[in-house]
Tab-separated table of C-alpha atoms and ligand atoms in Angstrom:
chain	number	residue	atom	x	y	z
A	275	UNK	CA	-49.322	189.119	194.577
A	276	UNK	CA	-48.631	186.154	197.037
A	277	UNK	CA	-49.316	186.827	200.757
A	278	UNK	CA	-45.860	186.202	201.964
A	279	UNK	CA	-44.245	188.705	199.307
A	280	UNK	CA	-46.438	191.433	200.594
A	281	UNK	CA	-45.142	191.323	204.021
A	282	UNK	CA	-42.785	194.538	204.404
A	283	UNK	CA	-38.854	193.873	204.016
A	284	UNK	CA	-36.769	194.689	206.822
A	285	UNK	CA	-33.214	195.286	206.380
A	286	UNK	CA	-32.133	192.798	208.619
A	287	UNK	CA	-33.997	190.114	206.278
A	288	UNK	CA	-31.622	190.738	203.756
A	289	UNK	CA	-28.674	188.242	203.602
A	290	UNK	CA	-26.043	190.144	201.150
A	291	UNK	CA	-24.093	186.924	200.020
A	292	UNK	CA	-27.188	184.797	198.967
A	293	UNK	CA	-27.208	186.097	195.465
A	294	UNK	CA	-23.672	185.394	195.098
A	295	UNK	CA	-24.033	181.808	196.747
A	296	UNK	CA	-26.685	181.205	194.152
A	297	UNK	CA	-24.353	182.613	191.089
A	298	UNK	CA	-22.075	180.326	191.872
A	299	UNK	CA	-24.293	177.189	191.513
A	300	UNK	CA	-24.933	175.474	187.364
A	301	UNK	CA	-28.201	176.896	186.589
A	302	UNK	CA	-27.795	180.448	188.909
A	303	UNK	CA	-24.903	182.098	187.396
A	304	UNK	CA	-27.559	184.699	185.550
A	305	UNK	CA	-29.492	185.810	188.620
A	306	UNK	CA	-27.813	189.555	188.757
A	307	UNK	CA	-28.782	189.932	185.081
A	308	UNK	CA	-32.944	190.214	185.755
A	309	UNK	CA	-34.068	193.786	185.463
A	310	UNK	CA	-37.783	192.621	186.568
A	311	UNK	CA	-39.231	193.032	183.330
A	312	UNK	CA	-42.104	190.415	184.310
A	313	UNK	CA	-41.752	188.149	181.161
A	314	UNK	CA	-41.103	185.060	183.068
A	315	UNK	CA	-44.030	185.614	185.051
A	316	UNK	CA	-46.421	186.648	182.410
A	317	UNK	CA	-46.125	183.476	180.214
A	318	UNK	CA	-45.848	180.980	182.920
A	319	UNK	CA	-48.561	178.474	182.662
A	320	UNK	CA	-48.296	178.008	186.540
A	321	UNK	CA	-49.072	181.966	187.500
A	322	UNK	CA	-51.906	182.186	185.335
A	323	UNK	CA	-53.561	179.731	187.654
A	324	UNK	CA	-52.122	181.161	190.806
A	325	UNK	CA	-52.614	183.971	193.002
A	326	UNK	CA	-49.316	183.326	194.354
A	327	UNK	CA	-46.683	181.916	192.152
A	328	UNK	CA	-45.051	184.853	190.794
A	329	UNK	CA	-41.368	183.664	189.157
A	330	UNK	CA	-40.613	186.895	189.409
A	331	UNK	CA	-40.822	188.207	192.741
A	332	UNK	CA	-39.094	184.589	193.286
A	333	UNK	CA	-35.950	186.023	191.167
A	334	UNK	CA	-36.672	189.620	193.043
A	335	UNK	CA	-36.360	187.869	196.722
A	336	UNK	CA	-33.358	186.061	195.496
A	337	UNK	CA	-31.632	188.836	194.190
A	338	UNK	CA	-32.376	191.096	197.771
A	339	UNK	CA	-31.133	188.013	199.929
A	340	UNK	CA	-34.254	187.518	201.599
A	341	UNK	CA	-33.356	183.786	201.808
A	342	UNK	CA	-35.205	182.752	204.900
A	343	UNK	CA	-38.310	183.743	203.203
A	344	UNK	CA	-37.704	182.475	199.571
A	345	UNK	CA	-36.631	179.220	200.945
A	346	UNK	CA	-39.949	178.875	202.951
A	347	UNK	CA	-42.099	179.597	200.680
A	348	UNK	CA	-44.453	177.493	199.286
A	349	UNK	CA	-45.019	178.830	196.196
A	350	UNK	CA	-41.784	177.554	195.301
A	351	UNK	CA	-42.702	174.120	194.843
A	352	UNK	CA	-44.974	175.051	192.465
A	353	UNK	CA	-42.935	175.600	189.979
A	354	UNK	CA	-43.900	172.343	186.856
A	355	UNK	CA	-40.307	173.120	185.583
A	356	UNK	CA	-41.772	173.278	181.687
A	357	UNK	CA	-38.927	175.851	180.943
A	358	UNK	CA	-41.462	178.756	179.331
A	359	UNK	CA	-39.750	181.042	181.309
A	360	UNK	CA	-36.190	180.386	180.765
A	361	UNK	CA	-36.552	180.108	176.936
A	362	UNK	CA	-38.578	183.658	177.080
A	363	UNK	CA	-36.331	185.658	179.518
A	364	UNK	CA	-34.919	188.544	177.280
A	365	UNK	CA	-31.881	188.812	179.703
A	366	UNK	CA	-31.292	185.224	179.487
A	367	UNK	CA	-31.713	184.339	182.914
A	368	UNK	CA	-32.041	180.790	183.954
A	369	UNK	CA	-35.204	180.817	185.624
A	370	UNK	CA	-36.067	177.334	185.681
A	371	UNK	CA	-33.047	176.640	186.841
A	372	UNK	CA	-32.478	179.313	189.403
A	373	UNK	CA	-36.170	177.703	191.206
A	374	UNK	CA	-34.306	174.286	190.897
A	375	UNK	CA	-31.006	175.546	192.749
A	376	UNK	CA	-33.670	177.179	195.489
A	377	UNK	CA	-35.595	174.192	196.019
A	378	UNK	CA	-32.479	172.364	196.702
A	379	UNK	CA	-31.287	174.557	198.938
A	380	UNK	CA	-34.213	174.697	200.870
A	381	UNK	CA	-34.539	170.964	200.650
A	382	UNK	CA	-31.291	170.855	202.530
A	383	UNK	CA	-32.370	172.940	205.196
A	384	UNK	CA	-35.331	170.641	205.707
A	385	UNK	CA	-38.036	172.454	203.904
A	386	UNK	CA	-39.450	169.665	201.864
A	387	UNK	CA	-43.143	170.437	201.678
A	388	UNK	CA	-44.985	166.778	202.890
A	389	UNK	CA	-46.929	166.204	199.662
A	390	UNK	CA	-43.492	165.634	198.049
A	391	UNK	CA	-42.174	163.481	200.933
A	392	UNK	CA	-45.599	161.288	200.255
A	393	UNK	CA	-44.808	161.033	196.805
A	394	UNK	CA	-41.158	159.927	197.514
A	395	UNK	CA	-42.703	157.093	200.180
A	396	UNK	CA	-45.325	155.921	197.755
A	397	UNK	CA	-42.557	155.072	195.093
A	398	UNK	CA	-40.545	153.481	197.542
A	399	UNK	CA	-43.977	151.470	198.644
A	400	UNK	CA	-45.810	150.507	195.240
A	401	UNK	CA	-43.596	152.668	192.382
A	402	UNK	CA	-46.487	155.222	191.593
A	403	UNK	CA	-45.702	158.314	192.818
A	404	UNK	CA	-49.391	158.245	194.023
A	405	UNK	CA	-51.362	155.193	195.804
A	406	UNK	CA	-53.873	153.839	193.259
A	407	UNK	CA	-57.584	154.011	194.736
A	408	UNK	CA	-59.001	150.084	194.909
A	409	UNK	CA	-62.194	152.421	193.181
A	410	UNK	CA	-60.169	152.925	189.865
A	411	UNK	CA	-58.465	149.430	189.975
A	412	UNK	CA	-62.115	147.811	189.684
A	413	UNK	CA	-62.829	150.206	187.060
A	414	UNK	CA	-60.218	149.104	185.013
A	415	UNK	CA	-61.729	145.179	185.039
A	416	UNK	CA	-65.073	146.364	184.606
A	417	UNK	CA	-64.269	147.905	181.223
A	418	UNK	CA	-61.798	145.126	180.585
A	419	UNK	CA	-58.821	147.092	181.003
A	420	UNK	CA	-55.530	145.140	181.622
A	421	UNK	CA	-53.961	145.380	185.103
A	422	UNK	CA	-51.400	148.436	185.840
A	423	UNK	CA	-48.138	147.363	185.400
A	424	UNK	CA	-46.246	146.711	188.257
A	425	UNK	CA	-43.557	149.378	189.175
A	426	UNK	CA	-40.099	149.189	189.121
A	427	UNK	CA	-39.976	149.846	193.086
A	428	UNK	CA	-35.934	148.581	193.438
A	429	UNK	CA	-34.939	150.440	191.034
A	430	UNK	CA	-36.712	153.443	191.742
A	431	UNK	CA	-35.538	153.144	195.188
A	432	UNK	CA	-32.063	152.847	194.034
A	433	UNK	CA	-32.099	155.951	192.071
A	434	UNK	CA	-33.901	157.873	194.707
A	435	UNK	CA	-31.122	156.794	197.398
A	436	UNK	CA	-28.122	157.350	194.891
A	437	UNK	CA	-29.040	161.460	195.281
A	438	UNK	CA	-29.584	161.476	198.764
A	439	UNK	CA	-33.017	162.616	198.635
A	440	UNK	CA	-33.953	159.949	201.481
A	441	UNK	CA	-32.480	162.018	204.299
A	442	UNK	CA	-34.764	164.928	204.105
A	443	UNK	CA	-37.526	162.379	204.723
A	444	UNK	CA	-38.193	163.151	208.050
A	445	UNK	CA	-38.307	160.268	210.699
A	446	UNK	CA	-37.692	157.165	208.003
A	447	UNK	CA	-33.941	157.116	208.645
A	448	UNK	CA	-31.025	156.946	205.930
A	449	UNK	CA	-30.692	153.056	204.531
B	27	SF4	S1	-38.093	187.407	182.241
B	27	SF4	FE1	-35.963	187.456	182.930
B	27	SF4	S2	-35.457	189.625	183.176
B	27	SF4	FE2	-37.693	189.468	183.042
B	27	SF4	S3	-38.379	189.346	185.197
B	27	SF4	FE3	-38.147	187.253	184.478
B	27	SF4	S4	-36.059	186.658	185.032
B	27	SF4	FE4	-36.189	188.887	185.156
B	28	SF4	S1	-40.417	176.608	184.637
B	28	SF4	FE1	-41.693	177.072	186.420
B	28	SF4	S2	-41.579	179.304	186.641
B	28	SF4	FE2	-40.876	178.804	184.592
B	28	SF4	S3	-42.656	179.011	183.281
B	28	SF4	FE3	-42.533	176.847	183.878
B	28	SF4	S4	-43.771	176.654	185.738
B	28	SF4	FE4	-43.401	178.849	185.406
């Protein structure tokens, strides 16, 4: 169980409208229909390697309106979005899809963890979501590997402006 989620609930955590807010959005409409069985949990590929990431107790915190605390949370970002849990939920709740509508929401309220702001400015910069070390660059010639393509950086800048994800990068200004 994640570190945050054992932290006791007080009543005045508990935002009553959240779960409604989130039915309302494509992808959260079957929140209220999770009875906690722990499917979603127990076949994600993601909790099996985490202490934390429980989809679950993610649904659970949604469902109490504990939204401060769910849209803080880390372990949210975790989430690889493979869809295991959404095809396997016996009440079929959108799970996937539930995470997605959190992360956005949180995204709005400026909780974009920095590894994925990185990301975003290394596309911008080179179009690779991560910088390529010099290291593996020589490798590549050494072994007579062609050079990496270069990346599509307008484009990918393009798309990444056209949803507005540039103004929750934090001090680079909306262009
Ligand atoms: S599998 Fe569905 S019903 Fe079971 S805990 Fe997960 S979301 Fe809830
Ligand atoms: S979509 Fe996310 S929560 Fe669902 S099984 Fe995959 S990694 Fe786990």
């Amino acid at each position: 169980m994640g570190e945050s989620n054992q932290k006791v609930i007080k009543a005045s955590e508990m935002n009553p409208k959240f779960k409604y807010e989130i039915s309302k959005m494509h992808g959260g409409e079957k929140l209220m229909r999770c009875f906690q069985c722990g499917t979603c949990t127990s076949d994600c590929p993601v909790a099996r390697f985490s202490d934390t990431y429980r989809p679950r107790q993610i649904i659970r915190m949604a469902q109490l309106g504990l939204k401060e605390r769910v849209l803080n949370s880390e372990t949210l970002w975790l989430c690889a979005s493979c869809f295991t849990c959404t095809d396997r939920c016996p009440q079929d709740v959108e799970v996937a899809s539930v995470i997605r509508v959190l992360r956005n929401l949180a995204a709005e309220e400026g909780h974009v963890p920095q590894v994925f702001k990185d990301e975003y400015l290394s596309i911008l910069e080179s179009g690779y979501a991560y910088k390529i070390p010099e290291l593996r660059i020589k490798k590549r010639e050494t072994v007579g590997l062609p050079p990496l393509p270069k990346g599509n950086r307008e484009s990918l800048g393009k798309v990444l402006r056209s949803v507005g994800f540039l103004k929750y990068i934090e001090g680079k200004g909306e262009s």
